[in-house]
Tab-separated table of C-alpha atoms in Angstrom:
chain	number	residue	atom	x	y	z
A	1	MET	CA	106.736	-92.621	157.246
A	2	LYS	CA	103.950	-90.753	155.481
A	3	SER	CA	103.851	-90.670	151.712
A	4	ILE	CA	103.652	-87.382	149.830
A	5	ASP	CA	100.057	-88.236	148.891
A	6	GLU	CA	99.104	-88.721	152.555
A	7	ILE	CA	100.765	-85.419	153.565
A	8	ARG	CA	99.007	-83.466	150.832
A	9	LEU	CA	95.623	-84.955	151.695
A	10	GLU	CA	96.095	-84.151	155.402
A	11	ASN	CA	96.967	-80.563	154.490
A	12	PHE	CA	93.995	-80.353	152.155
A	13	LEU	CA	91.739	-81.566	154.973
A	14	ALA	CA	93.114	-78.723	157.114
A	15	LEU	CA	92.284	-76.273	154.314
A	16	LEU	CA	88.709	-77.562	154.291
A	17	GLY	CA	88.465	-76.276	157.862
A	18	ARG	CA	89.229	-72.783	156.556
A	19	TYR	CA	87.484	-72.743	153.173
A	20	LYS	CA	84.374	-74.254	151.693
A	21	GLN	CA	84.890	-76.650	148.801
A	22	ALA	CA	83.166	-74.276	146.400
A	23	GLU	CA	85.478	-71.433	147.435
A	24	ILE	CA	88.581	-73.565	146.808
A	25	GLY	CA	87.236	-74.546	143.399
A	26	ARG	CA	86.557	-70.906	142.526
A	27	ARG	CA	90.029	-69.790	143.550
A	28	ILE	CA	91.906	-72.505	141.659
A	29	GLN	CA	89.435	-72.411	138.753
A	30	ARG	CA	88.850	-76.145	138.820
A	31	SER	CA	85.550	-77.989	138.658
A	32	PRO	CA	83.602	-78.687	141.887
A	33	GLY	CA	83.843	-82.372	140.987
A	34	GLN	CA	87.637	-82.384	141.154
A	35	VAL	CA	87.678	-80.638	144.531
A	36	GLN	CA	85.066	-83.128	145.764
A	37	GLN	CA	87.328	-86.003	144.698
A	38	TRP	CA	90.198	-84.581	146.759
A	39	ALA	CA	87.882	-84.012	149.717
A	40	ALA	CA	86.583	-87.580	149.546
A	41	LYS	CA	90.122	-88.960	149.530
A	42	ALA	CA	91.228	-86.645	152.342
A	43	ARG	CA	88.272	-87.728	154.476
A	44	LYS	CA	89.060	-91.369	153.640
A	45	SER	CA	85.656	-91.737	152.059
A	46	PRO	CA	85.092	-94.822	149.881
A	47	ALA	CA	83.342	-92.652	147.284
A	48	LYS	CA	84.084	-93.707	143.732
A	49	GLY	CA	86.377	-91.376	141.827
A	50	SER	CA	88.286	-89.989	144.855
A	51	ARG	CA	91.823	-89.011	143.904
A	52	ASN	CA	95.166	-87.832	145.245
A	53	ILE	CA	96.586	-84.326	144.714
A	54	ASP	CA	99.234	-84.257	141.994
A	55	ASP	CA	102.242	-81.925	141.799
A	56	GLU	CA	100.562	-79.394	139.510
A	57	SER	CA	97.450	-79.203	141.695
A	58	ALA	CA	99.511	-78.831	144.894
A	59	ARG	CA	101.367	-75.832	143.440
A	60	LEU	CA	98.094	-74.369	142.163
A	61	LEU	CA	96.510	-74.629	145.610
A	62	GLU	CA	99.489	-72.874	147.200
A	63	ALA	CA	99.500	-70.053	144.667
A	64	SER	CA	95.741	-69.537	144.721
A	65	LEU	CA	95.429	-69.564	148.528
A	66	ASN	CA	98.574	-67.477	149.172
A	67	LEU	CA	100.353	-70.341	150.918
A	68	PRO	CA	104.147	-70.694	151.044
A	69	VAL	CA	105.713	-72.652	148.210
A	70	ASN	CA	105.707	-76.399	148.988
A	71	TRP	CA	103.356	-75.883	151.936
A	72	MET	CA	101.217	-78.738	150.635
A	73	ASP	CA	104.236	-81.093	150.674
A	74	ASN	CA	105.309	-80.461	154.291
A	75	ASP	CA	104.041	-82.494	157.226
A	76	HIS	CA	102.844	-79.718	159.543
A	77	SER	CA	101.641	-82.152	162.197
A	78	ALA	CA	105.265	-83.126	162.785
A	79	SER	CA	106.358	-79.539	163.461
A	80	GLY	CA	104.227	-79.031	166.551
A	81	THR	CA	101.301	-77.419	164.739
A	82	LEU	CA	97.954	-78.305	166.260
A	83	PRO	CA	95.959	-80.854	164.248
A	84	GLY	CA	93.694	-79.132	161.763
A	85	ALA	CA	95.430	-75.774	162.160
A	86	VAL	CA	95.562	-73.609	159.057
A	87	PRO	CA	98.185	-70.890	158.538
A	88	VAL	CA	97.165	-67.269	158.370
A	89	VAL	CA	96.510	-66.418	154.744
A	90	ALA	CA	97.846	-63.075	153.558
A	91	TYR	CA	95.950	-61.270	150.839
A	92	HIS	CA	96.546	-58.407	148.476
A	93	PRO	CA	94.562	-55.207	149.177
A	94	ASP	CA	92.977	-55.451	145.731
A	95	GLU	CA	91.767	-59.018	146.256
A	96	PRO	CA	87.957	-59.085	146.387
A	97	LEU	CA	86.184	-60.160	149.560
A	98	ASP	CA	84.836	-63.687	149.716
A	99	ASP	CA	81.132	-64.365	150.098
A	100	GLY	CA	80.116	-63.825	153.715
A	101	GLU	CA	83.051	-61.513	154.523
A	102	ILE	CA	83.244	-57.818	155.371
A	103	ASP	CA	86.188	-55.444	155.452
A	104	ILE	CA	86.596	-53.425	158.677
A	105	PRO	CA	88.694	-50.240	158.277
A	106	ALA	CA	91.661	-49.616	160.534
A	107	LEU	CA	92.027	-45.873	161.014
A	108	ASN	CA	95.485	-44.384	161.059
A	109	VAL	CA	95.028	-43.125	164.610
A	110	VAL	CA	96.608	-44.342	167.837
A	111	VAL	CA	94.459	-44.072	170.959
A	112	GLY	CA	95.975	-43.682	174.385
A	113	ALA	CA	96.123	-46.210	177.211
A	114	GLY	CA	98.758	-44.541	179.324
A	115	ASN	CA	99.363	-41.651	181.656
A	116	ARG	CA	98.774	-39.180	178.859
A	117	ILE	CA	95.613	-39.634	176.824
A	118	HIS	CA	96.495	-38.812	173.241
A	119	THR	CA	96.088	-39.463	169.557
A	120	GLU	CA	98.785	-39.563	166.920
A	121	PRO	CA	99.166	-40.732	163.304
A	122	VAL	CA	100.025	-44.364	162.569
A	123	GLU	CA	102.411	-45.013	159.697
A	124	GLU	CA	101.297	-48.577	158.923
A	125	GLU	CA	98.025	-49.328	157.206
A	126	ARG	CA	96.033	-52.500	157.845
A	127	ARG	CA	92.722	-54.006	156.840
A	128	PHE	CA	90.809	-56.611	158.765
A	129	ARG	CA	88.476	-59.184	157.233
A	130	TYR	CA	85.670	-60.689	159.292
A	131	SER	CA	82.980	-63.219	158.511
A	132	LEU	CA	79.376	-62.089	158.726
A	133	GLU	CA	78.769	-65.155	160.899
A	134	TRP	CA	81.096	-63.639	163.512
A	135	ILE	CA	79.253	-60.308	163.295
A	136	ARG	CA	75.861	-61.967	163.770
A	137	ARG	CA	77.062	-64.185	166.605
A	138	TYR	CA	77.769	-61.164	168.787
A	139	GLY	CA	74.902	-59.003	167.541
A	140	LEU	CA	77.217	-56.298	166.213
A	141	LYS	CA	76.517	-53.517	163.710
A	142	ALA	CA	78.911	-54.220	160.845
A	143	ASP	CA	78.810	-50.670	159.484
A	144	LYS	CA	79.818	-49.236	162.889
A	145	LEU	CA	82.961	-51.323	163.450
A	146	ILE	CA	86.340	-49.577	163.228
A	147	ARG	CA	89.829	-50.677	164.302
A	148	TYR	CA	92.256	-48.475	166.262
A	149	LYS	CA	95.784	-49.005	167.523
A	150	VAL	CA	96.559	-48.554	171.223
A	151	ARG	CA	99.595	-46.938	172.843
A	152	GLY	CA	100.429	-46.968	176.534
A	153	SER	CA	100.512	-49.383	179.469
A	154	SER	CA	97.543	-48.376	181.620
A	155	MET	CA	95.411	-51.225	180.204
A	156	ASP	CA	98.284	-53.717	180.228
A	157	PRO	CA	98.140	-56.708	180.055
A	158	PHE	CA	94.414	-56.744	179.205
A	159	ILE	CA	95.147	-54.534	176.191
A	160	SER	CA	98.868	-54.191	175.706
A	161	ASP	CA	100.876	-51.432	174.054
A	162	GLY	CA	100.713	-51.781	170.271
A	163	SER	CA	97.526	-53.842	170.236
A	164	TRP	CA	94.561	-53.293	167.936
A	165	ILE	CA	91.028	-52.865	169.227
A	166	THR	CA	87.717	-53.209	167.410
A	167	VAL	CA	85.211	-50.536	168.426
A	168	GLU	CA	81.478	-50.499	167.731
A	169	MET	CA	81.091	-46.767	167.269
A	170	GLY	CA	77.902	-45.170	168.578
A	171	THR	CA	77.290	-47.828	171.244
A	172	THR	CA	77.487	-45.453	174.183
A	173	GLN	CA	75.178	-46.829	176.857
A	174	VAL	CA	77.509	-47.660	179.727
A	175	THR	CA	77.488	-51.178	181.152
A	176	ASP	CA	79.564	-51.430	184.318
A	177	GLY	CA	82.925	-53.081	183.676
A	178	SER	CA	82.847	-52.851	179.872
A	179	VAL	CA	85.611	-51.146	177.875
A	180	TYR	CA	84.923	-47.988	175.881
A	181	LEU	CA	86.625	-45.519	173.597
A	182	LEU	CA	86.438	-42.069	175.200
A	183	ARG	CA	87.020	-38.490	174.125
A	184	TYR	CA	88.156	-35.956	176.695
A	185	GLY	CA	88.564	-32.604	174.954
A	186	ASP	CA	90.667	-33.402	171.888
A	187	GLN	CA	92.251	-36.442	173.522
A	188	ILE	CA	91.108	-40.060	173.100
A	189	SER	CA	91.659	-43.103	175.297
A	190	VAL	CA	90.405	-46.638	175.950
A	191	LYS	CA	89.246	-47.441	179.513
A	192	PHE	CA	86.835	-49.421	181.665
A	193	LEU	CA	83.746	-47.476	182.707
A	194	PHE	CA	81.538	-47.778	185.776
A	195	ARG	CA	78.472	-45.701	186.670
A	196	ARG	CA	78.436	-43.673	189.882
A	197	TYR	CA	75.505	-43.298	192.257
A	198	ASP	CA	75.126	-39.659	191.136
A	199	SER	CA	74.975	-40.627	187.408
A	200	GLY	CA	78.607	-39.697	186.990
A	201	LEU	CA	81.320	-42.077	185.767
A	202	ILE	CA	84.385	-43.844	187.094
A	203	VAL	CA	87.127	-44.210	184.474
A	204	ARG	CA	89.374	-47.164	185.327
A	205	SER	CA	92.579	-48.605	183.937
A	206	PHE	CA	93.444	-52.304	184.112
A	207	ASN	CA	96.928	-51.603	185.437
A	208	PRO	CA	96.500	-51.231	189.232
A	209	SER	CA	99.230	-48.594	189.355
A	210	GLU	CA	96.920	-46.183	187.536
A	211	PRO	CA	94.375	-44.466	189.832
A	212	ASP	CA	90.683	-44.192	188.960
A	213	VAL	CA	89.429	-40.973	187.422
A	214	VAL	CA	86.107	-39.854	188.907
A	215	VAL	CA	83.854	-37.776	186.671
A	216	PRO	CA	80.940	-36.282	188.665
A	217	ALA	CA	77.593	-35.832	186.932
A	218	GLN	CA	78.103	-32.078	186.583
A	219	ASP	CA	81.337	-32.670	184.623
A	220	LEU	CA	79.988	-35.217	182.123
A	221	GLU	CA	79.825	-32.517	179.448
A	222	HIS	CA	83.624	-32.742	179.267
A	223	ILE	CA	83.697	-36.448	178.429
A	224	GLU	CA	82.176	-38.272	175.463
A	225	VAL	CA	81.745	-42.029	175.072
A	226	LEU	CA	82.491	-42.781	171.408
A	227	GLY	CA	81.881	-46.517	171.302
A	228	ARG	CA	82.248	-49.885	172.974
A	229	VAL	CA	85.409	-51.965	172.556
A	230	VAL	CA	84.274	-55.424	171.432
A	231	GLU	CA	87.641	-57.056	170.697
A	232	SER	CA	91.348	-56.576	171.228
A	233	THR	CA	94.303	-58.125	169.432
A	234	ASN	CA	97.293	-58.130	171.747
A	235	MET	CA	100.776	-58.012	170.247
A	236	LEU	CA	103.220	-60.082	172.291
A	237	ILE	CA	106.310	-59.121	170.287
A	238	LYS	CA	107.913	-55.849	169.265
A	239	ALA	CA	107.921	-54.546	165.716
A	240	ILE	CA	111.210	-55.160	163.877
A	241	LYS	CA	110.994	-51.889	161.932
């Protein structure tokens, strides 16, 4: 059976996969040397001065990193959690961004992915934090990224009802088979786009029960490509309220 010291060190090692040592030290307002001592012990390094995590420090880590109370004392590997997995960390809207992070706004607008293309207000408000490393990896324009919520089943299950999408606004050059945010009159939707031989467009849903919409070149003035969808976050459960 694992000791409490072993459990805490394993959990701290998991946290090191989510945060840099300096960031942990800043959040708990402890010296870099103390965090290094925990890290050395967690990594089973023979470095002199390595130490275990005491009760006070365990509670401080939980409070500072928005972890559940006694999270440091529970053996998460025994509960079916993947080794090295770190729980999602909630944060207060007023909490400052970490170094290397950006805040992507989520507009209170629902875009359509159903029979009726539409927009409507969203009651909930969300913010999404991304690392700049993620932005650079995909060559995205950070200042053009916006999140929208999707309603409808025409893109199901590729983008399911209630999911969030990240859109790089202003990226309008159509690449066959990519997903875009479209405006048709005052209505907005998310669809696959393909170019036609006559420079027109084919608007396609993922759900095979939804027929393609063909937009000839002479009718392109009625449709506007607003941006490219670069990510979707599918919700697999229903909201409880």
